[in-house]
Short mmCIF file of C-alpha atoms in Angstrom, two decimals:
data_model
loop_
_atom_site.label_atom_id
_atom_site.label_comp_id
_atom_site.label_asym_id
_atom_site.label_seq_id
_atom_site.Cartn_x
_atom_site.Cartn_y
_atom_site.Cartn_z
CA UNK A 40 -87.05 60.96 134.30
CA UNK A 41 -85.05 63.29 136.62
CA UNK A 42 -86.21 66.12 138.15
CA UNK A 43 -84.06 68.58 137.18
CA UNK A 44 -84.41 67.18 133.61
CA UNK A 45 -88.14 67.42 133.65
CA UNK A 46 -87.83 71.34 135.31
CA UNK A 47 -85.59 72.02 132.43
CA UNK A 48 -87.86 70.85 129.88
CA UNK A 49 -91.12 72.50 131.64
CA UNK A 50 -88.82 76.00 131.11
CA UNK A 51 -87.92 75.30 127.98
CA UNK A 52 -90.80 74.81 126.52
CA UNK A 53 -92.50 77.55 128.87
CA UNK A 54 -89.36 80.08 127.08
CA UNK A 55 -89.81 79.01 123.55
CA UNK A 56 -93.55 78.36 123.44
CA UNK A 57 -94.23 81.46 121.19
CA UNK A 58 -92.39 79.95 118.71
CA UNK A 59 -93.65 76.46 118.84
CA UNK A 60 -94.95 74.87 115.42
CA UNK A 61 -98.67 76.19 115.39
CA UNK A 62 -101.01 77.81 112.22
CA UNK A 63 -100.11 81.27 111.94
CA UNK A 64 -103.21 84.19 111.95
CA UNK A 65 -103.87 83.36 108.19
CA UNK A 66 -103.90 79.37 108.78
CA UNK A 67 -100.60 79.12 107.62
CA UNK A 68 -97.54 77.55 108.74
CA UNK A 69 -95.65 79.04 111.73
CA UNK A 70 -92.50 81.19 110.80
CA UNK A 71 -89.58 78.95 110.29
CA UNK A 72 -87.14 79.25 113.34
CA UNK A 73 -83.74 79.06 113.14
CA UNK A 74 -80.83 78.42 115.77
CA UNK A 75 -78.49 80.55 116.93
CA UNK A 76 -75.65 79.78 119.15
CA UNK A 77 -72.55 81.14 120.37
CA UNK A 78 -70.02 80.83 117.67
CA UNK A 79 -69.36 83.57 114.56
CA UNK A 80 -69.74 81.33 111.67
CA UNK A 81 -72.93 79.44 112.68
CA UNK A 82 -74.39 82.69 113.30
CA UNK A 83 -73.42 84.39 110.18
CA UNK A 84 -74.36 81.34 108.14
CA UNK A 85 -77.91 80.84 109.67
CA UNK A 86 -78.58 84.52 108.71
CA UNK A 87 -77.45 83.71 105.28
CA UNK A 88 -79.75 80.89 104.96
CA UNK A 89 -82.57 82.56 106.77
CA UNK A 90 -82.44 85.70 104.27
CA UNK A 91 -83.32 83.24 101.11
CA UNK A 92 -85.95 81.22 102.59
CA UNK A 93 -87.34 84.41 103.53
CA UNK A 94 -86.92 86.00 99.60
CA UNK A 95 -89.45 82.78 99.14
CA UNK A 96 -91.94 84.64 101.30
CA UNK A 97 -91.49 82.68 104.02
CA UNK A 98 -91.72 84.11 107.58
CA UNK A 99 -88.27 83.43 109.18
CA UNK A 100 -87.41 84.06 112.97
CA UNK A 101 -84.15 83.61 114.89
CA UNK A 102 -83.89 82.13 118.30
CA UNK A 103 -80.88 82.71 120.59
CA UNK A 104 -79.99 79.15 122.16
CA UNK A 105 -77.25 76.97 123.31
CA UNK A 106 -75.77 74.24 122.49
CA UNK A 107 -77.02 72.10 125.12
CA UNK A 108 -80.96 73.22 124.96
CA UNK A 109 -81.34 73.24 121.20
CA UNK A 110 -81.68 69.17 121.14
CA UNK A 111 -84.80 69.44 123.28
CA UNK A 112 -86.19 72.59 121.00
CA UNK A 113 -85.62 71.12 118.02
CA UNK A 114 -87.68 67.96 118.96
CA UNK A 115 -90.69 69.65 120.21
CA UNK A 116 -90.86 71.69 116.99
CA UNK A 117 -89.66 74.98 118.54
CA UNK A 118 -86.66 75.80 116.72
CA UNK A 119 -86.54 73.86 113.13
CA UNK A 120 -82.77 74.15 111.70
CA UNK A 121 -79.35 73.93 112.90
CA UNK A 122 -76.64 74.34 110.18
CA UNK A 123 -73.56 73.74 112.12
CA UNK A 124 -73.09 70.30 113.59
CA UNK A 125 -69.89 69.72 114.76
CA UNK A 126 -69.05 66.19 115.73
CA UNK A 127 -66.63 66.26 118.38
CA UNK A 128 -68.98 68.41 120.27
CA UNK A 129 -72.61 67.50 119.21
CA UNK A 130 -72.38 63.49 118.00
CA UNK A 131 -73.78 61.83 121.00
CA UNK A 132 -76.79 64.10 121.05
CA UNK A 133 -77.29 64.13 117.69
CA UNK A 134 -77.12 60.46 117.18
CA UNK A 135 -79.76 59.77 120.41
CA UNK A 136 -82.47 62.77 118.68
CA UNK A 137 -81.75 61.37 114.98
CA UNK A 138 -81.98 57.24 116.25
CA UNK A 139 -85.25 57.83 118.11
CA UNK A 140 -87.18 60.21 115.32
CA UNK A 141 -86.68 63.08 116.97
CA UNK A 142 -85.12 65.33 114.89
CA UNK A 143 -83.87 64.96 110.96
CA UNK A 144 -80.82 64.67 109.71
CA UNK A 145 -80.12 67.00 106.51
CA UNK A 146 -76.67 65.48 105.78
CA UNK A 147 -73.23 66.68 106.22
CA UNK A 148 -71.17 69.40 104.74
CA UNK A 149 -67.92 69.13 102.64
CA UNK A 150 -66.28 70.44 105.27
CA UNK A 151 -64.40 68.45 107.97
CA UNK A 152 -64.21 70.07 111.56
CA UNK A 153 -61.62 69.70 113.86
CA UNK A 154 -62.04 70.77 117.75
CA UNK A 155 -59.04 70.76 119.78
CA UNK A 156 -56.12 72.63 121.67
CA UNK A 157 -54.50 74.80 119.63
CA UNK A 158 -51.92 77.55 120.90
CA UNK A 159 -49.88 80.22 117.71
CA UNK A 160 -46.81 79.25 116.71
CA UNK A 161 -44.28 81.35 119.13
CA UNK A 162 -45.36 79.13 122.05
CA UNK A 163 -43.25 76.35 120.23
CA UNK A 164 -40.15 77.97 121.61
CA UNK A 165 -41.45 78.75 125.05
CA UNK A 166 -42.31 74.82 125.26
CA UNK A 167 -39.87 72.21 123.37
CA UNK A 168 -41.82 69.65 121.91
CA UNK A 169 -44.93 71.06 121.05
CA UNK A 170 -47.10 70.43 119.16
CA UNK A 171 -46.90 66.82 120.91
CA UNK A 172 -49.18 66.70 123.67
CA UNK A 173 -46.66 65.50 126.10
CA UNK A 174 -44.81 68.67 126.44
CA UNK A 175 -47.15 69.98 128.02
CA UNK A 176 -46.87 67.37 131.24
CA UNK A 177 -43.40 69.38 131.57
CA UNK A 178 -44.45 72.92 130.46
CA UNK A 179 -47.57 73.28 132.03
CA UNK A 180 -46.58 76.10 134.33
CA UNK A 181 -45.89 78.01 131.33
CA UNK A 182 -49.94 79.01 130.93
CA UNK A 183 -50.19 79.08 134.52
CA UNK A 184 -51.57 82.68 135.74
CA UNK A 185 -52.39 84.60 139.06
CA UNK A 186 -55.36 82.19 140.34
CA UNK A 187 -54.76 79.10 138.42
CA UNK A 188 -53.02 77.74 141.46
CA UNK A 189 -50.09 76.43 139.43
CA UNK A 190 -52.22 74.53 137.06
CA UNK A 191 -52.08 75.56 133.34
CA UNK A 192 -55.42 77.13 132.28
CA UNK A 193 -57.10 75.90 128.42
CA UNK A 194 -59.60 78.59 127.13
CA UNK A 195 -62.45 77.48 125.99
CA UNK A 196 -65.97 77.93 124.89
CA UNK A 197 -69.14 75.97 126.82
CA UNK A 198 -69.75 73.40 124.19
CA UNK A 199 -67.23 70.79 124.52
CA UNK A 200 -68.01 68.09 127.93
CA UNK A 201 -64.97 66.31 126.77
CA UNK A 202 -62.19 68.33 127.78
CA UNK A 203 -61.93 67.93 131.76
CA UNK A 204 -62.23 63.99 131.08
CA UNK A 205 -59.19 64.25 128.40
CA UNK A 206 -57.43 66.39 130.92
CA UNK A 207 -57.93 63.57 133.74
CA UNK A 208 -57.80 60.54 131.77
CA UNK A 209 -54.11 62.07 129.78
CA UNK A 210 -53.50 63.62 133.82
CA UNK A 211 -52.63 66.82 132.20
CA UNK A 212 -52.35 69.32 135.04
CA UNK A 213 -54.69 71.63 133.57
CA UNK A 214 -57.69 73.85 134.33
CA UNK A 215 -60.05 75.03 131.99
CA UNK A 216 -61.45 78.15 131.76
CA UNK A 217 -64.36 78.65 130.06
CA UNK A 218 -66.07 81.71 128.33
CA UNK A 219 -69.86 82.33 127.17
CA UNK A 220 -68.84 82.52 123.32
CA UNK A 221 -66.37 82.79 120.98
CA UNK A 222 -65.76 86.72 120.88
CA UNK A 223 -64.11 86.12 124.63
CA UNK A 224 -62.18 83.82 123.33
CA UNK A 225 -60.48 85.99 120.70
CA UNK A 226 -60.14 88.60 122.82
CA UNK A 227 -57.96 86.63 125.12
CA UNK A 228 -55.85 85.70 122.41
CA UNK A 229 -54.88 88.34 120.60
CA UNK A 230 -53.84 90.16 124.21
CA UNK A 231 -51.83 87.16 124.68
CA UNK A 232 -50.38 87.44 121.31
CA UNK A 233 -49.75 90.84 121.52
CA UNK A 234 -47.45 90.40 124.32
CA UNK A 235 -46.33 87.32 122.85
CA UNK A 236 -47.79 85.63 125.96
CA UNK A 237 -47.88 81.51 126.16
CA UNK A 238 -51.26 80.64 125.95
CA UNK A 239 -53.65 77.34 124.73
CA UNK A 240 -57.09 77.51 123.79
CA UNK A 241 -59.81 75.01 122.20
CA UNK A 242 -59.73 76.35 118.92
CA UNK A 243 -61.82 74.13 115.99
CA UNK A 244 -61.32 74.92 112.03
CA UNK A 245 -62.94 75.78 109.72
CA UNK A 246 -62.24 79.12 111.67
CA UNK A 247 -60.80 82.28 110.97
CA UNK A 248 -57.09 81.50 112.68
CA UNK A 249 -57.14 79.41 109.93
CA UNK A 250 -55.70 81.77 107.55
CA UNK A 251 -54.81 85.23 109.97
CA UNK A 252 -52.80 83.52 112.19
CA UNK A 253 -50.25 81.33 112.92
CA UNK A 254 -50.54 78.13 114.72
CA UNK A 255 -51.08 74.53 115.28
CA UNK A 256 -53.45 72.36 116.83
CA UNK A 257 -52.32 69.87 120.14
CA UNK A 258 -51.02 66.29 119.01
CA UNK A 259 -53.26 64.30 121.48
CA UNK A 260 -53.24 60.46 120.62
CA UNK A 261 -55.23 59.75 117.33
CA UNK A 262 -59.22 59.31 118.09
CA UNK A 263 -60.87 56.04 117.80
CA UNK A 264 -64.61 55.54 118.88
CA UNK A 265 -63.09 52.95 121.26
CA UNK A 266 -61.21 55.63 123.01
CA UNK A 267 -65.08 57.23 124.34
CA UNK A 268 -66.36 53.47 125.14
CA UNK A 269 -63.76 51.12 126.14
CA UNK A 270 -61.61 52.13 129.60
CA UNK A 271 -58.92 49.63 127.87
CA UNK A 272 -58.22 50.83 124.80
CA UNK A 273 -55.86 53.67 125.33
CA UNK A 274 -52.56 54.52 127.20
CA UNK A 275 -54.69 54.88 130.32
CA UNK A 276 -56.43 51.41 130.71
CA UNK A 277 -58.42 52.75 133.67
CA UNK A 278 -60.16 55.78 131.93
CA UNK A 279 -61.80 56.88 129.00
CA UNK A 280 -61.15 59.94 126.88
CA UNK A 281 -56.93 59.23 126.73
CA UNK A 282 -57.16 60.47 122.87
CA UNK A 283 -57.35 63.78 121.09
CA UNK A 284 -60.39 64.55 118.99
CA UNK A 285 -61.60 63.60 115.48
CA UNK A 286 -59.00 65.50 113.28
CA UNK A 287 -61.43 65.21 109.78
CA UNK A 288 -65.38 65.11 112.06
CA UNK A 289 -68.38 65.51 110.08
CA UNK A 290 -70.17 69.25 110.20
CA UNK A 291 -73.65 68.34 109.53
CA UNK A 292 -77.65 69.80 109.34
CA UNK A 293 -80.56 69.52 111.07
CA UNK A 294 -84.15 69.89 110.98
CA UNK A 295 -87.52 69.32 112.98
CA UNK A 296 -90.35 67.55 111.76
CA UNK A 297 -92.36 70.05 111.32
CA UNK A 298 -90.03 71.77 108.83
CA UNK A 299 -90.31 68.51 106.59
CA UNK A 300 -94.15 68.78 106.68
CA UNK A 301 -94.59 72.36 106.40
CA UNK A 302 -91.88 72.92 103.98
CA UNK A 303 -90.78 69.90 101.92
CA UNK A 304 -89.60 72.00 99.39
CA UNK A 305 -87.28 73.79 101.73
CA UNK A 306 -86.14 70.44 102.93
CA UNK A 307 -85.11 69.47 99.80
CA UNK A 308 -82.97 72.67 99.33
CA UNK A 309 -81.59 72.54 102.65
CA UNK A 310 -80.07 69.02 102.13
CA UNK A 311 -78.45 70.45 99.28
CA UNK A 312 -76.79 73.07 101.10
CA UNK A 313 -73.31 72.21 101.24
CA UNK A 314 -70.48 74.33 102.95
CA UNK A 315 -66.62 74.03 102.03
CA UNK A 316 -64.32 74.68 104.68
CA UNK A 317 -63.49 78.37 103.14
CA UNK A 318 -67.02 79.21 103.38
CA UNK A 319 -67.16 78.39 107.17
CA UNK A 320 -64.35 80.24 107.41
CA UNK A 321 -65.16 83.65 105.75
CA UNK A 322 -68.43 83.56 107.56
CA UNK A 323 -66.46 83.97 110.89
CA UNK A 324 -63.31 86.44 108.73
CA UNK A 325 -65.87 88.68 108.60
CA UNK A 326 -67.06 89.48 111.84
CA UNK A 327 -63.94 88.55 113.47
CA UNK A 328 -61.38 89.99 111.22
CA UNK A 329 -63.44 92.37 108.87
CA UNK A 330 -65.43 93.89 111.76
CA UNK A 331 -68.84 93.41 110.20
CA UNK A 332 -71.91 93.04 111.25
CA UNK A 333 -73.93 89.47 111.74
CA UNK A 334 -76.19 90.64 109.36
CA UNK A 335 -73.78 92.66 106.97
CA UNK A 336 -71.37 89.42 106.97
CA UNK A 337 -74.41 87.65 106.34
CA UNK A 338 -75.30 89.95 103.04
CA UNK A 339 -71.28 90.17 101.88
CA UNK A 340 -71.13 86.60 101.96
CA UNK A 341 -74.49 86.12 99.79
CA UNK A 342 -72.51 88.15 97.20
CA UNK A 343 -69.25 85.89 97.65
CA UNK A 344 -70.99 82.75 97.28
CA UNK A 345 -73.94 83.62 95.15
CA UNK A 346 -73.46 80.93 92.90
CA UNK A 347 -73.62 78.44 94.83
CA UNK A 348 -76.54 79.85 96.90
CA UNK A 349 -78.15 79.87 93.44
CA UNK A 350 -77.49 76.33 92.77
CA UNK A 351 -78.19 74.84 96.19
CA UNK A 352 -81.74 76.48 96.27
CA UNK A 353 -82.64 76.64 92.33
CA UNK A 354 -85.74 73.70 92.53
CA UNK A 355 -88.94 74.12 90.56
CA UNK A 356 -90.80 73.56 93.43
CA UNK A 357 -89.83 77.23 95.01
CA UNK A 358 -92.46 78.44 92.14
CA UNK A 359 -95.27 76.52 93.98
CA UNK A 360 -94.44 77.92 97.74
CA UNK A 361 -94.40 81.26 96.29
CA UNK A 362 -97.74 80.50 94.50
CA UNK A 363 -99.16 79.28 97.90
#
């Protein structure tokens, strides 16, 4: 193991260990812990699902985390769901955690994710060509600014590792610049928007640009799963990464362990839980658009989609954990 792994993990577990799966002061089961990263939607949606396991009398507690370090957390028992699993992102994680036992996989959503450049539509006549990704080798200095050095900048979030190798391997001349969450990234683009500025970001739908603005993902050259293993298989036959990103991924679920044991019940439930892509959607419309609150986005979509809450979480057994 490396060292700086193994530190990581020591802090990690050194951070979190309040929350780690132990009896509560009654015996119990410890509170079930949900993640939270740094986009709207998964946010607002965890609160959703957090407020009815907790009408079930069921201690629930949120913990703040990032992409990168919930993997770890998740395994040890720390933190037991993740509701937003975005492939292009999260796959090769997910698939090393879920192929060793690590974690459990709860199954995937309805809705399809797509991660990927993504500028509004006005840039279309500031660069010919667009949305093919190949303009951009000649526009380039069109998203250029003051310390970019000549280089185009890409806004972006922290979670995606795959953008500087799809900026080398398509030799793009392109910097990335990247921002703690997604708020930053909004507020970059709607100043740019306002001037009618030219400017690129990694955007993903479902998302709330999907229906208050206008504007179209990159064309990069359709994904294969070849295109992240074999150096030959693309237009650059020295490189990986010479291909945009999924354009339909899987958005899937996860759980710990210890959620199964504790909570089986739950478990059940929670692999029925099913999102469409409008649901994703108006979790983030709300915050972003609608100005509310986590937790008052969380409560006005509860009474948008209460049917469906109803019917993902209406099991028998919910009459026995309340019992307990």
């Amino acid at each position: 193991m490396r060292p700086k792994l193994l530190i990581f993990q020591l802090m990690l577990i050194c951070f979190l260990s309040p929350l780690a799966a132990a009896p509560d002061n009654n015996g119990g089961p410890a509170p079930v812990v949900i993640a939270l990263n740094n986009w709207t939607s998964q946010r607002v949606l965890s609160h959703v699902i957090g407020s009815v396991i907790a009408q079930q009398g069921i201690e629930v507690r949120y913990q703040e985390v990032a992409v990168a370090d919930q993997w770890g957390a998740l395994s040890k028992n720390i933190i037991d769901l993740q509701l937003e699993v975005w492939q292009e992102s999260m796959s090769e994680e997910f698939a090393s955690f879920v192929n060793r036992g690590l974690i459990l996989d709860l199954g995937a959503h309805q809705a399809k994710g797509r991660e990927e450049w993504w500028y509004p539509d006005y840039v279309e006549n500031l660069c010919p060509g667009l949305p093919d990704w190949q303009a951009l080798r000649d526009c380039f200095t069109l998203f250029s600014t003051s310390s970019s050095q000549g280089k185009g900048v890409l806004y972006a979030g922290p979670w995606d590792r795959y953008i500087g190798p799809r900026i080398r391997a398509l030799k793009l001349n392109f910097i990335i610049k990247r921002f703690d969450d997604d708020h930053a990234i909004w507020r970059m683009l709607r100043q740019a928007i306002a001037r009618e500025h030219p400017i690129v970001i990694y955007n993903w739908t479902p998302n709330w640009t999907d229906s208050r603005l206008s504007g179209k993902f990159i064309d990069f050259p359709p994904f294969h799963d070849d295109c992240y293993t074999r150096k030959g298989w693309g237009g650059n036959p020295g490189m990986l990464m010479d291909c945009g990103a999924p354009v339909a991924g899987w958005i899937k679920k996860v759980a710990s362990r210890r959620f199964k044991k504790f909570y089986p019940c739950l478990y059940q439930a929670l692999g029925k839980v099913d999102f469409t892509p409008e649901m994703i959607a108006d979790a983030s419309v709300l915050v972003v658009v609608d100005n509310l609150s986590e937790s008052e986005a969380a409560s006005r979509w509860r009474t948008l989609y209460a049917k469906q809450l109803q019917s993902w979480f209406d099991l028998a057994c919910f009459g026995e954990v309340k019992r307990k």
